[in-house]
mmCIF file of C-alpha atoms in Angstrom:
data_model
loop_
_atom_site.group_PDB
_atom_site.id
_atom_site.type_symbol
_atom_site.label_atom_id
_atom_site.label_comp_id
_atom_site.label_asym_id
_atom_site.label_seq_id
_atom_site.Cartn_x
_atom_site.Cartn_y
_atom_site.Cartn_z
ATOM 1 C CA UNK A 227 18.751 -57.005 -2.551
ATOM 2 C CA UNK A 228 21.584 -55.197 -0.888
ATOM 3 C CA UNK A 229 20.706 -52.034 0.992
ATOM 4 C CA UNK A 230 17.032 -52.872 1.579
ATOM 5 C CA UNK A 231 15.800 -52.998 5.109
ATOM 6 C CA UNK A 232 12.888 -54.947 6.477
ATOM 7 C CA UNK A 233 10.049 -52.782 7.729
ATOM 8 C CA UNK A 234 7.815 -54.103 10.523
ATOM 9 C CA UNK A 235 4.364 -55.346 9.578
ATOM 10 C CA UNK A 236 1.516 -53.071 10.619
ATOM 11 C CA UNK A 237 0.446 -55.254 13.567
ATOM 12 C CA UNK A 238 4.024 -55.384 14.902
ATOM 13 C CA UNK A 239 4.389 -51.630 14.438
ATOM 14 C CA UNK A 240 1.242 -50.707 16.351
ATOM 15 C CA UNK A 241 1.852 -53.309 19.087
ATOM 16 C CA UNK A 242 5.306 -51.794 19.649
ATOM 17 C CA UNK A 243 3.756 -48.343 19.939
ATOM 18 C CA UNK A 244 1.219 -49.763 22.422
ATOM 19 C CA UNK A 245 4.128 -51.113 24.494
ATOM 20 C CA UNK A 246 5.758 -47.675 24.466
ATOM 21 C CA UNK A 247 2.448 -46.149 25.608
ATOM 22 C CA UNK A 248 2.317 -48.753 28.410
ATOM 23 C CA UNK A 249 5.463 -47.213 29.914
ATOM 24 C CA UNK A 250 3.270 -44.310 31.119
ATOM 25 C CA UNK A 251 1.143 -46.751 33.164
ATOM 26 C CA UNK A 252 0.899 -46.153 36.894
ATOM 27 C CA UNK A 253 0.127 -49.687 38.139
ATOM 28 C CA UNK A 254 2.719 -51.345 40.393
ATOM 29 C CA UNK A 255 2.134 -54.871 39.048
ATOM 30 C CA UNK A 256 1.771 -54.633 35.284
ATOM 31 C CA UNK A 257 1.384 -51.962 32.660
ATOM 32 C CA UNK A 258 -0.679 -51.986 29.485
ATOM 33 C CA UNK A 259 -0.881 -49.643 26.548
ATOM 34 C CA UNK A 260 -3.580 -49.344 23.907
ATOM 35 C CA UNK A 261 -3.555 -47.744 20.475
ATOM 36 C CA UNK A 262 -6.679 -47.173 18.386
ATOM 37 C CA UNK A 263 -6.018 -47.125 14.655
ATOM 38 C CA UNK A 264 -8.429 -46.306 11.838
ATOM 39 C CA UNK A 265 -8.753 -48.176 8.535
ATOM 40 C CA UNK A 266 -6.192 -45.837 6.916
ATOM 41 C CA UNK A 267 -3.551 -46.870 9.509
ATOM 42 C CA UNK A 268 -3.733 -43.528 11.324
ATOM 43 C CA UNK A 269 -3.483 -43.440 15.111
ATOM 44 C CA UNK A 270 -6.706 -42.013 16.521
ATOM 45 C CA UNK A 271 -5.978 -42.371 20.237
ATOM 46 C CA UNK A 272 -3.756 -43.967 22.871
ATOM 47 C CA UNK A 273 -4.319 -44.952 26.473
ATOM 48 C CA UNK A 274 -2.510 -46.621 29.336
ATOM 49 C CA UNK A 275 -3.590 -48.137 32.638
ATOM 50 C CA UNK A 276 -3.625 -45.525 35.333
ATOM 51 C CA UNK A 277 -5.520 -43.854 38.114
ATOM 52 C CA UNK A 278 -8.244 -41.325 37.275
ATOM 53 C CA UNK A 279 -7.086 -37.806 36.354
ATOM 54 C CA UNK A 280 -6.387 -35.652 39.375
ATOM 55 C CA UNK A 281 -5.898 -38.557 41.795
ATOM 56 C CA UNK A 282 -2.655 -39.882 43.207
ATOM 57 C CA UNK A 283 -1.048 -42.599 41.124
ATOM 58 C CA UNK A 284 -0.335 -45.963 42.729
ATOM 59 C CA UNK A 285 3.275 -45.848 41.499
ATOM 60 C CA UNK A 286 3.802 -42.684 43.596
ATOM 61 C CA UNK A 287 2.799 -44.388 46.861
ATOM 62 C CA UNK A 288 5.572 -46.267 48.722
ATOM 63 C CA UNK A 289 5.176 -49.981 49.313
ATOM 64 C CA UNK A 290 3.727 -52.910 47.399
ATOM 65 C CA UNK A 291 0.442 -52.999 45.508
ATOM 66 C CA UNK A 292 -2.382 -53.421 48.008
ATOM 67 C CA UNK A 293 -4.003 -56.038 45.740
ATOM 68 C CA UNK A 294 -0.834 -58.127 46.013
ATOM 69 C CA UNK A 295 -0.784 -57.745 49.795
ATOM 70 C CA UNK A 296 -4.418 -58.928 49.918
ATOM 71 C CA UNK A 297 -3.630 -61.791 47.491
ATOM 72 C CA UNK A 298 -6.209 -60.637 44.956
ATOM 73 C CA UNK A 299 -5.405 -62.488 41.729
ATOM 74 C CA UNK A 300 -5.089 -60.743 38.407
ATOM 75 C CA UNK A 301 -8.432 -60.530 36.635
ATOM 76 C CA UNK A 302 -10.494 -60.720 39.833
ATOM 77 C CA UNK A 303 -12.271 -58.141 42.031
ATOM 78 C CA UNK A 304 -11.671 -55.193 39.727
ATOM 79 C CA UNK A 305 -13.833 -53.088 42.025
ATOM 80 C CA UNK A 306 -10.920 -52.968 44.473
ATOM 81 C CA UNK A 307 -8.588 -51.428 41.879
ATOM 82 C CA UNK A 308 -8.609 -47.703 41.095
ATOM 83 C CA UNK A 309 -6.823 -48.038 37.756
ATOM 84 C CA UNK A 310 -8.628 -47.287 34.527
ATOM 85 C CA UNK A 311 -7.618 -49.848 31.928
ATOM 86 C CA UNK A 312 -5.641 -48.845 28.851
ATOM 87 C CA UNK A 313 -8.498 -49.728 26.486
ATOM 88 C CA UNK A 314 -10.943 -47.609 28.468
ATOM 89 C CA UNK A 315 -8.589 -44.634 28.468
ATOM 90 C CA UNK A 316 -7.951 -44.899 24.716
ATOM 91 C CA UNK A 317 -11.704 -44.996 23.988
ATOM 92 C CA UNK A 318 -12.462 -42.107 26.367
ATOM 93 C CA UNK A 319 -9.589 -40.027 24.990
ATOM 94 C CA UNK A 320 -10.957 -40.354 21.446
ATOM 95 C CA UNK A 321 -14.719 -40.517 21.921
ATOM 96 C CA UNK A 322 -17.028 -43.134 20.398
ATOM 97 C CA UNK A 323 -17.643 -41.191 17.193
ATOM 98 C CA UNK A 324 -13.939 -41.413 16.282
ATOM 99 C CA UNK A 325 -13.305 -45.082 17.168
ATOM 100 C CA UNK A 326 -16.223 -46.826 15.459
ATOM 101 C CA UNK A 327 -14.844 -49.312 12.918
ATOM 102 C CA UNK A 328 -11.260 -48.926 14.163
ATOM 103 C CA UNK A 329 -8.786 -51.532 15.387
ATOM 104 C CA UNK A 330 -7.473 -51.604 18.956
ATOM 105 C CA UNK A 331 -3.901 -52.762 19.679
ATOM 106 C CA UNK A 332 -3.013 -53.780 23.253
ATOM 107 C CA UNK A 333 0.428 -54.588 24.695
ATOM 108 C CA UNK A 334 1.492 -55.156 28.278
ATOM 109 C CA UNK A 335 4.211 -56.409 30.579
ATOM 110 C CA UNK A 336 4.840 -57.486 34.160
ATOM 111 C CA UNK A 337 6.899 -54.905 35.984
ATOM 112 C CA UNK A 338 8.583 -57.479 38.233
ATOM 113 C CA UNK A 339 10.154 -59.393 35.324
ATOM 114 C CA UNK A 340 9.658 -57.239 32.225
ATOM 115 C CA UNK A 341 7.939 -60.241 30.612
ATOM 116 C CA UNK A 342 5.335 -59.379 27.997
ATOM 117 C CA UNK A 343 1.823 -60.455 28.945
ATOM 118 C CA UNK A 344 -1.242 -61.134 26.847
ATOM 119 C CA UNK A 345 -3.372 -58.057 26.383
ATOM 120 C CA UNK A 346 -6.768 -59.716 25.930
ATOM 121 C CA UNK A 347 -9.336 -57.395 27.526
ATOM 122 C CA UNK A 348 -11.234 -58.224 30.702
ATOM 123 C CA UNK A 349 -15.027 -58.674 30.586
ATOM 124 C CA UNK A 350 -15.780 -55.038 31.455
ATOM 125 C CA UNK A 351 -13.382 -53.755 28.801
ATOM 126 C CA UNK A 352 -14.872 -56.154 26.240
ATOM 127 C CA UNK A 353 -18.259 -54.586 26.911
ATOM 128 C CA UNK A 354 -16.854 -51.085 26.476
ATOM 129 C CA UNK A 355 -15.047 -52.090 23.271
ATOM 130 C CA UNK A 356 -18.254 -53.565 21.827
ATOM 131 C CA UNK A 357 -20.195 -50.459 22.836
ATOM 132 C CA UNK A 358 -17.602 -48.162 21.238
ATOM 133 C CA UNK A 359 -17.901 -49.960 17.900
ATOM 134 C CA UNK A 360 -14.287 -51.148 17.709
ATOM 135 C CA UNK A 361 -13.987 -53.715 14.912
ATOM 136 C CA UNK A 362 -10.929 -55.761 15.916
ATOM 137 C CA UNK A 363 -8.603 -56.181 18.893
ATOM 138 C CA UNK A 364 -5.002 -57.158 18.184
ATOM 139 C CA UNK A 365 -2.635 -58.353 20.904
ATOM 140 C CA UNK A 366 0.342 -60.637 21.426
ATOM 141 C CA UNK A 367 -0.188 -64.045 22.976
ATOM 142 C CA UNK A 368 2.098 -66.991 23.563
ATOM 143 C CA UNK A 369 1.050 -68.193 20.093
ATOM 144 C CA UNK A 370 2.071 -64.898 18.474
ATOM 145 C CA UNK A 371 -0.055 -61.996 17.287
ATOM 146 C CA UNK A 372 -3.776 -62.690 17.703
ATOM 147 C CA UNK A 373 -6.687 -60.807 16.173
ATOM 148 C CA UNK A 374 -10.116 -60.908 17.817
ATOM 149 C CA UNK A 375 -13.233 -59.903 15.887
ATOM 150 C CA UNK A 376 -15.285 -57.883 18.349
ATOM 151 C CA UNK A 377 -18.614 -58.931 16.807
ATOM 152 C CA UNK A 378 -17.911 -62.471 18.033
ATOM 153 C CA UNK A 379 -17.839 -61.214 21.636
ATOM 154 C CA UNK A 380 -21.433 -59.995 21.482
ATOM 155 C CA UNK A 381 -22.949 -63.467 21.836
ATOM 156 C CA UNK A 382 -20.656 -64.269 24.778
ATOM 157 C CA UNK A 383 -21.694 -61.083 26.546
ATOM 158 C CA UNK A 384 -25.374 -61.839 25.843
ATOM 159 C CA UNK A 385 -24.924 -65.360 27.215
ATOM 160 C CA UNK A 386 -23.372 -63.979 30.413
ATOM 161 C CA UNK A 387 -26.403 -61.725 30.873
ATOM 162 C CA UNK A 388 -28.796 -64.672 30.344
ATOM 163 C CA UNK A 389 -26.784 -66.824 32.772
ATOM 164 C CA UNK A 390 -26.945 -64.101 35.433
ATOM 165 C CA UNK A 391 -30.739 -63.982 35.155
ATOM 166 C CA UNK A 392 -30.930 -67.783 35.360
ATOM 167 C CA UNK A 393 -28.921 -67.621 38.613
ATOM 168 C CA UNK A 394 -31.359 -65.067 40.020
ATOM 169 C CA UNK A 395 -34.311 -67.314 39.135
ATOM 170 C CA UNK A 396 -32.634 -70.319 40.820
ATOM 171 C CA UNK A 397 -32.126 -68.298 44.022
ATOM 172 C CA UNK A 398 -35.797 -67.286 44.063
ATOM 173 C CA UNK A 399 -36.898 -70.957 44.151
#
């Protein structure tokens, strides 16, 4: 019909908001934004990747990212990075009691190219998301919008714990 406009679907809407939130990120390599949404489609909390409150932000320090200089690949040696991930910030900003049963939307991009990147959480963030009681994580991938049921991550996390203990037992022998 003439005069009607197409409204974005809910997932597209919240992923776009997550990308806007990502613009506040302080990382020099890539920025991510997260939006926590309840079952009534209300935004409960947002978060972006950034240094802890009260500390200097990486984007305010001249020069390249020290992780790039040291050739630390993305997804590795998170202990060397001071940034708190977007998912963590969104959960901490809201508190567990407000996020249980909610959906978490994550968007991100490379700063060097502006290219959107997949927002699937790292292992540590997965653990925090499970612990917070988030129901679903929604992000963009190369295949399109993907939804991850958080309950399915629990067995993977448990298996990682069992594997770690098996490694310890092997080293004892």
